Coordinates of C-alpha atoms in Angstrom, one line a residue:
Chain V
X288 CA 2.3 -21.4 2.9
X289 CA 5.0 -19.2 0.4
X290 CA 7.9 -21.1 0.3
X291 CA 11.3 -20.1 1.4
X292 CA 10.5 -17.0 3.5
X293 CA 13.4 -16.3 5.5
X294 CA 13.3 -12.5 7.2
X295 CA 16.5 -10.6 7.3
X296 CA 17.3 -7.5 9.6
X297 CA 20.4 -5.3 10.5
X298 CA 20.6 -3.1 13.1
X299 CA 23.5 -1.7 15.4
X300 CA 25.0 -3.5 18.4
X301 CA 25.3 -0.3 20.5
X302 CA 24.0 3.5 20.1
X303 CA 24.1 6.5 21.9
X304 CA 21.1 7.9 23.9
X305 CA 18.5 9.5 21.9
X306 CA 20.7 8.9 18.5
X307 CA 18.9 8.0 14.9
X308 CA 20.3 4.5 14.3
X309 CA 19.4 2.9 10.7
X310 CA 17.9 0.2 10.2
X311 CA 17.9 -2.2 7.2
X312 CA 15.1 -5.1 7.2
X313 CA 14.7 -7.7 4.0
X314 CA 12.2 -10.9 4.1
X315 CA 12.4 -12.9 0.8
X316 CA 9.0 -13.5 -0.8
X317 CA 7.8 -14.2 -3.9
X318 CA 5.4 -11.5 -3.4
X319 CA 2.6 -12.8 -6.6
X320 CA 0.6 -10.6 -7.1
X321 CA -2.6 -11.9 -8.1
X322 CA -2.4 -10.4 -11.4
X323 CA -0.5 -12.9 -13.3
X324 CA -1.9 -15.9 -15.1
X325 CA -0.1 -19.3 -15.2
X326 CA 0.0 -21.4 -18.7
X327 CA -3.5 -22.1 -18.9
X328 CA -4.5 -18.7 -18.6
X329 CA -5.7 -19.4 -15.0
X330 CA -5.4 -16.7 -13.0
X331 CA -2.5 -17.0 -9.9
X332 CA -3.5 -16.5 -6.9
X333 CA -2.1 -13.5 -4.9
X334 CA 0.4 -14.3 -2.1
X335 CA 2.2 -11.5 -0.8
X336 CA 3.4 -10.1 3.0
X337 CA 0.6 -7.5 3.3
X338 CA 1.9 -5.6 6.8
X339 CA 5.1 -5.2 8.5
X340 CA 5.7 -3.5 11.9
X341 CA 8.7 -2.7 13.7
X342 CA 8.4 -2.1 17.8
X343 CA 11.0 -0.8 20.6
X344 CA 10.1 -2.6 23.9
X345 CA 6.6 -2.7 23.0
X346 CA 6.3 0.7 21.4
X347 CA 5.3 0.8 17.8
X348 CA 8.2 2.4 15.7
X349 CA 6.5 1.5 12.1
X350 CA 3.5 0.2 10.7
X351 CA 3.2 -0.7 6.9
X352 CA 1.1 -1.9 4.4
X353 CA 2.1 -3.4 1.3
X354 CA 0.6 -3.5 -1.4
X355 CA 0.8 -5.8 -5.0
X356 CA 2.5 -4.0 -6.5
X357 CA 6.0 -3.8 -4.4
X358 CA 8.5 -6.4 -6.2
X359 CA 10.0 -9.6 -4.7
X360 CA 12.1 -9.6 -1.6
X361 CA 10.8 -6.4 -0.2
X362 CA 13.6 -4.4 1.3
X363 CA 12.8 -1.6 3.9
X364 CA 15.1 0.6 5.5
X365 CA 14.1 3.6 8.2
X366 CA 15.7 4.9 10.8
X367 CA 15.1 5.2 14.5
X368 CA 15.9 6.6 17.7
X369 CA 16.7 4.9 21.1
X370 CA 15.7 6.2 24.1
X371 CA 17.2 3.0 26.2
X372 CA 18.5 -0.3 26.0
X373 CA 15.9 -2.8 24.8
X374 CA 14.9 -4.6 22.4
X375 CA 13.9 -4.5 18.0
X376 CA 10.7 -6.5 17.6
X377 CA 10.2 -6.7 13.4
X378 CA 6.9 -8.5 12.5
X379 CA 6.0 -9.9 8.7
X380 CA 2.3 -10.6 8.1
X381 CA 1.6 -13.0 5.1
X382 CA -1.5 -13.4 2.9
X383 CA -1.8 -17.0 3.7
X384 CA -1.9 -16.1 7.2
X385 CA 1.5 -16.9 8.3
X386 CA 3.4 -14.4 10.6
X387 CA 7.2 -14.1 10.5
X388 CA 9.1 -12.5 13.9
X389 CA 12.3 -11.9 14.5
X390 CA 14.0 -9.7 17.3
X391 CA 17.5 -7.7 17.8
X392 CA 18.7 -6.7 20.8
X393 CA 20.5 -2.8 21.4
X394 CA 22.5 -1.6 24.0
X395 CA 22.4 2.0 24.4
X396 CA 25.6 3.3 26.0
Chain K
X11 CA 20.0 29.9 -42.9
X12 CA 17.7 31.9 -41.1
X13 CA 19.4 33.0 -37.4
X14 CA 17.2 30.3 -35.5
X15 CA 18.3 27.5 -37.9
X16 CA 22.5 28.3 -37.4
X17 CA 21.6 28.5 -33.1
X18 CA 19.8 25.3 -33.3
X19 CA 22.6 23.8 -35.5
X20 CA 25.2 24.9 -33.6
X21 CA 23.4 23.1 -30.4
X22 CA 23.3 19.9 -32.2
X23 CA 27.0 20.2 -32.6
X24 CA 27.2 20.1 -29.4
X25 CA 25.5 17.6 -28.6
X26 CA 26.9 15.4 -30.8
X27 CA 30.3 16.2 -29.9
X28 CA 29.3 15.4 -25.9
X29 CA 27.3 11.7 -26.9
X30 CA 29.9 9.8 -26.8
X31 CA 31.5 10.9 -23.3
X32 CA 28.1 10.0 -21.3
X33 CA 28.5 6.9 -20.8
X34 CA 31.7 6.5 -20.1
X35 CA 33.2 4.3 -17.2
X36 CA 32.8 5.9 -13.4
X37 CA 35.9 6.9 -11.7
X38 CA 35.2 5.2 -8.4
X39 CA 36.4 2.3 -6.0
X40 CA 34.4 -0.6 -5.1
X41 CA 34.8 -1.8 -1.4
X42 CA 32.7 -4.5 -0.1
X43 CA 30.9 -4.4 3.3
X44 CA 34.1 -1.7 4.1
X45 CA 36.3 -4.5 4.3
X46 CA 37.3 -6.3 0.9
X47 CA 38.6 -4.1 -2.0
X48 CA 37.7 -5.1 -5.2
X49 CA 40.2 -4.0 -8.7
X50 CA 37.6 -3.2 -11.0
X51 CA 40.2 -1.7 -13.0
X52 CA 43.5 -2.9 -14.4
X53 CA 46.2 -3.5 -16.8
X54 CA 44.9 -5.5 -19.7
X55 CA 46.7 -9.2 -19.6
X56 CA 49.1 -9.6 -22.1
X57 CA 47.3 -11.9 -24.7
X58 CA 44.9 -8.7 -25.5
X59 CA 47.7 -6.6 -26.4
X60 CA 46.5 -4.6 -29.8
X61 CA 42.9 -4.6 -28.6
X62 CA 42.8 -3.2 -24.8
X63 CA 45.3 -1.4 -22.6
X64 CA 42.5 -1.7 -19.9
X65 CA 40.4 -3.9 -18.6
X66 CA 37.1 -2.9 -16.8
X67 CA 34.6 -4.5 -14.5
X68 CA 30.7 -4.0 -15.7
X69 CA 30.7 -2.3 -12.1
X70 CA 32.0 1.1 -13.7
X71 CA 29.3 1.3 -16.1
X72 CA 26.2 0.9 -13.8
X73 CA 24.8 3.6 -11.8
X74 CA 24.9 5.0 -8.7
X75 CA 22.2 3.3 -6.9
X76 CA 23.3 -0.1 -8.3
X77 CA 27.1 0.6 -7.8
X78 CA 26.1 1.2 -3.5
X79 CA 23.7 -1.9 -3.8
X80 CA 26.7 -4.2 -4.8
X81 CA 28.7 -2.9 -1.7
X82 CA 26.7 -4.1 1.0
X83 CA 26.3 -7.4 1.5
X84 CA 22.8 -6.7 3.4
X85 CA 21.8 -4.6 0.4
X86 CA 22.9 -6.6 -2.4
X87 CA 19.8 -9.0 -3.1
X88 CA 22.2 -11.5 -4.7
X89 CA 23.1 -12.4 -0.9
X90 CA 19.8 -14.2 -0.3
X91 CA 20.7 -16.5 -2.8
X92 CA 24.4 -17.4 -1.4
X93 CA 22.4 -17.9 1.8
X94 CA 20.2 -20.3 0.3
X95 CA 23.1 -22.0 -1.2
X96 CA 24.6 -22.4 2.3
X97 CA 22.0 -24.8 3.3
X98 CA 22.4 -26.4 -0.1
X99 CA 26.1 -27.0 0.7
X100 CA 25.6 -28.4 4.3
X101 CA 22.4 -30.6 2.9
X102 CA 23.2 -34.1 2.6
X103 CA 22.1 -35.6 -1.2
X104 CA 21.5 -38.8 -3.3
X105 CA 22.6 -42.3 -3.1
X106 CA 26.1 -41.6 -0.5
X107 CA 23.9 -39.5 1.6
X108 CA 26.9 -37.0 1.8
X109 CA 27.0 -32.9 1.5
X110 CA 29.3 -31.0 -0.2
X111 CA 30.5 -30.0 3.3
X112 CA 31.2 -33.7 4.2
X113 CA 34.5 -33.9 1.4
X114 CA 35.1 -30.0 1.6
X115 CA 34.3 -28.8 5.3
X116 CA 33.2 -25.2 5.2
X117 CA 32.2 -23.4 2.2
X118 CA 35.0 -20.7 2.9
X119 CA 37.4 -23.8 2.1
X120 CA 36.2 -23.3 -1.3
X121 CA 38.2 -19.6 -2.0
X122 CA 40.4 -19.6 -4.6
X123 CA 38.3 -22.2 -6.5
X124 CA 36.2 -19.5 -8.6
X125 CA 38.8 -17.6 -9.8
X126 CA 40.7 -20.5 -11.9
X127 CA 37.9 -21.8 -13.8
X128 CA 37.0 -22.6 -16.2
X129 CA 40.2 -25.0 -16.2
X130 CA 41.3 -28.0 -18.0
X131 CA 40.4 -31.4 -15.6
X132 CA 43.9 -34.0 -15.4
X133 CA 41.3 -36.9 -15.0
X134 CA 38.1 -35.9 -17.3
X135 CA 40.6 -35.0 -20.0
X136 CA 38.5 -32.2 -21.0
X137 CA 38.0 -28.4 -20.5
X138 CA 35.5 -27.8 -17.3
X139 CA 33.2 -24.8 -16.1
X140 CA 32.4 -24.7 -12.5
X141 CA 29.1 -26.2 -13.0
X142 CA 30.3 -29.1 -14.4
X143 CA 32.6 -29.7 -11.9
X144 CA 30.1 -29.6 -9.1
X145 CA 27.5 -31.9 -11.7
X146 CA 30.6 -34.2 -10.9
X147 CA 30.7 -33.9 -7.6
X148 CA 27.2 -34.8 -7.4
X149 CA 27.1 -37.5 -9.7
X150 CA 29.9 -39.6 -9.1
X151 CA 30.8 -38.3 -5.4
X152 CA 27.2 -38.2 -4.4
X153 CA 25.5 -40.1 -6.2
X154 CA 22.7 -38.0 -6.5
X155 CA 21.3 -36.1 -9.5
X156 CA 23.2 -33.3 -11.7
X157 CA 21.6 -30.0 -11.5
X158 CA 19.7 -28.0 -14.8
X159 CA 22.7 -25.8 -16.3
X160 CA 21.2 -22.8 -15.4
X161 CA 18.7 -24.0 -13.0
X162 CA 18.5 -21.9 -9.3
X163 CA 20.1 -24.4 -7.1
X164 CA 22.9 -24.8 -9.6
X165 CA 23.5 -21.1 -9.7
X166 CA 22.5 -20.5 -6.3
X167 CA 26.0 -22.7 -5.5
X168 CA 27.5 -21.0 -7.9
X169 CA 27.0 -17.8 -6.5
X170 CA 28.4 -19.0 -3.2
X171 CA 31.2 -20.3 -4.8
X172 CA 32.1 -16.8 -6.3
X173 CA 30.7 -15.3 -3.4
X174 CA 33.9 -16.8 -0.9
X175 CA 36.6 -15.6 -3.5
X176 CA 35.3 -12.2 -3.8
X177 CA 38.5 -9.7 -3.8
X178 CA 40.9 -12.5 -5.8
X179 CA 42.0 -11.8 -8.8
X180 CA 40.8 -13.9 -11.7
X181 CA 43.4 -16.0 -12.9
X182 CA 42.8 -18.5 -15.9
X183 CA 45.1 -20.9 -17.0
X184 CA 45.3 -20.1 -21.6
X185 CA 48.1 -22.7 -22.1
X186 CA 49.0 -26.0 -21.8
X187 CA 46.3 -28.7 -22.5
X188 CA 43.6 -25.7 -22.1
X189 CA 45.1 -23.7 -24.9
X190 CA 43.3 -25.5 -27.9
X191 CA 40.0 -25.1 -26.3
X192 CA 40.7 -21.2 -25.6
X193 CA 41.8 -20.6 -29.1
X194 CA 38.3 -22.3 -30.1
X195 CA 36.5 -19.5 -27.8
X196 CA 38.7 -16.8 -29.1
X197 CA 37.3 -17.8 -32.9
X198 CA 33.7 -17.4 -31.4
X199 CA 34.6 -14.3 -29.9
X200 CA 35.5 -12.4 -33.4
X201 CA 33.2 -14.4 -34.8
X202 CA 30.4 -12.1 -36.5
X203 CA 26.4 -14.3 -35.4
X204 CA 23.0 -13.9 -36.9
X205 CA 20.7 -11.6 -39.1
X206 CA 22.8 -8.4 -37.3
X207 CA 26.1 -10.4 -38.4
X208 CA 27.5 -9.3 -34.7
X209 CA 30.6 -10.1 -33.0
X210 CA 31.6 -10.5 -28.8
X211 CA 34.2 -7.8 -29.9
X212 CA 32.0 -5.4 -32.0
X213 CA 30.2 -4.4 -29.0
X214 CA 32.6 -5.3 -26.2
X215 CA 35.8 -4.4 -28.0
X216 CA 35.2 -2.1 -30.2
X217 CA 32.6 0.0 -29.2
X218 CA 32.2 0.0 -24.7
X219 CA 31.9 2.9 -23.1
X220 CA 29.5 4.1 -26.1
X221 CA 24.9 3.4 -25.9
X222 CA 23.6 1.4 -26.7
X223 CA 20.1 2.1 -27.2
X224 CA 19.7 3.6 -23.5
X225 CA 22.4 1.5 -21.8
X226 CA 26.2 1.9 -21.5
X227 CA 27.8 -1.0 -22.7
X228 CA 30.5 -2.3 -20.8
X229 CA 33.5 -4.2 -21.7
X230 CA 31.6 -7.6 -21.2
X231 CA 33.8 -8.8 -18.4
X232 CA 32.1 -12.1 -16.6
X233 CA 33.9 -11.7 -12.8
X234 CA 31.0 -10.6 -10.9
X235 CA 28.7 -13.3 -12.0
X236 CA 26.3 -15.0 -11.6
X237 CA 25.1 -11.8 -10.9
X238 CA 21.6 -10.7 -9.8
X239 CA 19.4 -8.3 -11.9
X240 CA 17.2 -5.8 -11.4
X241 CA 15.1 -6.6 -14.8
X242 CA 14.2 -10.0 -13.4
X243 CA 15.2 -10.4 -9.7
X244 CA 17.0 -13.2 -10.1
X245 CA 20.5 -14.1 -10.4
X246 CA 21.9 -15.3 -14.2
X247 CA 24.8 -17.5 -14.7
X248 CA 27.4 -16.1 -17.5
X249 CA 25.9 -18.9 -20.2
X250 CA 21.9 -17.6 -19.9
X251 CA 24.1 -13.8 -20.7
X252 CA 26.1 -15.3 -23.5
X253 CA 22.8 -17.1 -25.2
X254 CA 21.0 -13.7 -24.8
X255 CA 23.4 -12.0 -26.5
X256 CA 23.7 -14.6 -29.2
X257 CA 19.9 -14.6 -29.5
X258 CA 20.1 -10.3 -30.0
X259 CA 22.1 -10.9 -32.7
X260 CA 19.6 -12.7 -34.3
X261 CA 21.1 -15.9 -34.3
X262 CA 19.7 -19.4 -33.2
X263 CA 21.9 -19.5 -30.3
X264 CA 24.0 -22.6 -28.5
X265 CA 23.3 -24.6 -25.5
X266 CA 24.2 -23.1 -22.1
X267 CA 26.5 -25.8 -21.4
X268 CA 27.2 -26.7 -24.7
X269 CA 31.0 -27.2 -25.2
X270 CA 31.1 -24.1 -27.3
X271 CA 29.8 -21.8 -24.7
X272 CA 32.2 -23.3 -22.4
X273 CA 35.0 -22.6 -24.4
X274 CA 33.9 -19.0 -24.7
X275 CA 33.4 -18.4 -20.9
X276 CA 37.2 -19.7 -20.6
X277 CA 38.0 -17.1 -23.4
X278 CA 36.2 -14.2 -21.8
X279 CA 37.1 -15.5 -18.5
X280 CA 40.7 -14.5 -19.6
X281 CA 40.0 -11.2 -20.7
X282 CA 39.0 -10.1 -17.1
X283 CA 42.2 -12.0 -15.8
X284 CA 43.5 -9.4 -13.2
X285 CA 40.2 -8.5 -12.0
X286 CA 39.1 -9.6 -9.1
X287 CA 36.1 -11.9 -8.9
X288 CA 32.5 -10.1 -7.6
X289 CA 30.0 -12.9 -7.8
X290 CA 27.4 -12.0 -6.9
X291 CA 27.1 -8.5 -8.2
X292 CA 24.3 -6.0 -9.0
X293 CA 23.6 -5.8 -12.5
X294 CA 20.8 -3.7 -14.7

């Protein structure tokens, strides 16, 4: 398991009906990306976040797939609109299988 | 001179006339997180009379993009470090079993402490850097191990440190029991190194605000480190910046550390006296 990996999102406490809010979401990852070599000239293995999804009460907002080539600590930032009050689910999928969640609440006023 | 020769002439007048204005320091205002204000530009401390009027943070001299990625704390990837230095702090280590929280409480405790050092230690009788303060700490407070110079948890708690001062001004002490080993850094600063036979100043005096090659080169002030880079993700502590700009010179370069660096950081450290502290900021 990639060590370290700590996900970090930012999103509004309130919003107005139906307004685009942004939203800022970093995980920190080494993001290797198989195409190095160590010392020895053996090859390191690649060990990256390969998806990342954002939901809204259950309702897919984005859907991502990363690839090797995107640098450490990938950094996304979209924006959204929000129909109600509810709920940010953000979801990191690692190579080694490991899947990283994290959740903000939004009141819409 | 046929007609083409005098247009294309002319243009190169031009154009030579414009070079040295491009890279020239942005007229702008940093503002962290919309909250602290940071003087990135000021009156030159007295002890550089003759050589600046001004001095300048290396904010001004970075573009756009990187100038908004330093005002965000969310977007400046320098952050993920300080956070990881916050565990660090609260972590209890070695023989004692203490953290640095246990003697100094909250790591906010710690503002003001960045922007005096390097300083001369009462009790070690000796010039210190930051880092060797908190070795200190760790060694005879903790009894645990000192940290590599330059290695990530040691900058890592640097960056915190700087990180909770951001906004205050720097503030140095040059006289007293420190003065002999500022002097010694001064030298090294007008000091010409290596094959290139370069001086601190013949870049960072003499010639900022000018390319070089395809960068602007700033005034070499060291209040918003450790800072993080974009060339290698990763933050780098003031002595790593000094030995790399030793090495470019062509010179076999000192010891981050090394008591010569340290006087040097004091010495520069002086130079940006009135600005305030950035640590960590967004470099190239």
């Amino acid at each position: 398991m990639a060590k370290g990996v700590k996900p970090r999102v930012k999103v509004p406490k309130t919003a107005a009906v139906g307004e685009a809010i942004t939203i800022k979401t970093l995980i920190s990852h080494k993001m290797e990306s198989g195409q190095r070599k160590d010392g020895d000239g053996n090859t390191i293995p690649r060990s990256i976040i390969n998806r990342f999804t954002c939901g809204f009460n259950g309702e897919n907002v984005v859907d991502i797939t990363l690839e090797p080539a995107i640098s450490t600590n990938p950094f996304f930032e979209f924006e959204a609109t929000v129909p109600e009050s509810g709920e940010f689910q953000f979801t990191w999928y690692d190579d080694d299988g490991a899947v990283y969640e994290t959740a903000k609440k939004i009141t819409v006023e | 001179m046929t007609k083409k020769a005098w247009a294309l002439s002319a243009i190169g007048a031009l154009v030579l006339a414009g070079t040295p204005a491009l890279a020239d320091p942005v007229d702008a205002t940093l503002i962290l997180n919309e909250d602290i204000e940071i003087t990135t530009r000021t009156t030159a401390p007295d002890h550089l009379s003759g050589a600046l009027d001004e001095v300048m943070s290396g904010w001004l001299f970075r573009g756009v993009e990187t100038r908004a990625m330093q005002a965000d704390d969310f977007d400046n990837p320098g952050m993920i470090f300080v956070e990881k230095a916050e565990d660090l702090w609260n972590a209890a280590d070695g023989a004692e079993g203490k953290s640095c929280a246990d003697c100094h409480g909250d790591s906010s405790e710690m503002s003001g402490v960045r922007p005096v050092y390097p300083k001369y230690v009462e009790a070690a009788g000796e010039v210190r850097s930051l880092e060797m303060q908190i070795n200190d700490c760790r060694e005879t407070r903790m009894g645990a191990e000192p940290w590599k110079y330059t290695g990530s948890d040691m900058i890592d708690m640097t960056a915190l440190l700087a990180s909770v001062s951001r906004g205050l001004p720097v503030n140095v002490a040059i006289d007293g029991p420190a003065q002999s080993t500022w002097e010694k850094g001064k030298e090294m600063y007008y000091t010409r190194y290596g094959q290139l036979e370069l001086s601190c100043a013949n870049c960072h005096e003499d010639s900022y605000g000018l390319m070089i090659r395809a960068d602007h080169l700033s005034q070499g002030q060291i209040n918003g480190f450790p800072v993080y880079r974009l060339k290698n993700t990763k933050l780098n502590a003031a002595h790593s910046r000094f030995k790399g700009c030793v090495r470019d010179t062509r010179a076999e370069t000192f010891a981050p550390g090394s008591p010569e660096f340290v006087a040097l950081e004091l010495y520069v450290a002086s130079r940006g006296n009135g600005l305030s502290v950035e640590g960590p900021a967004v470099r190239n």
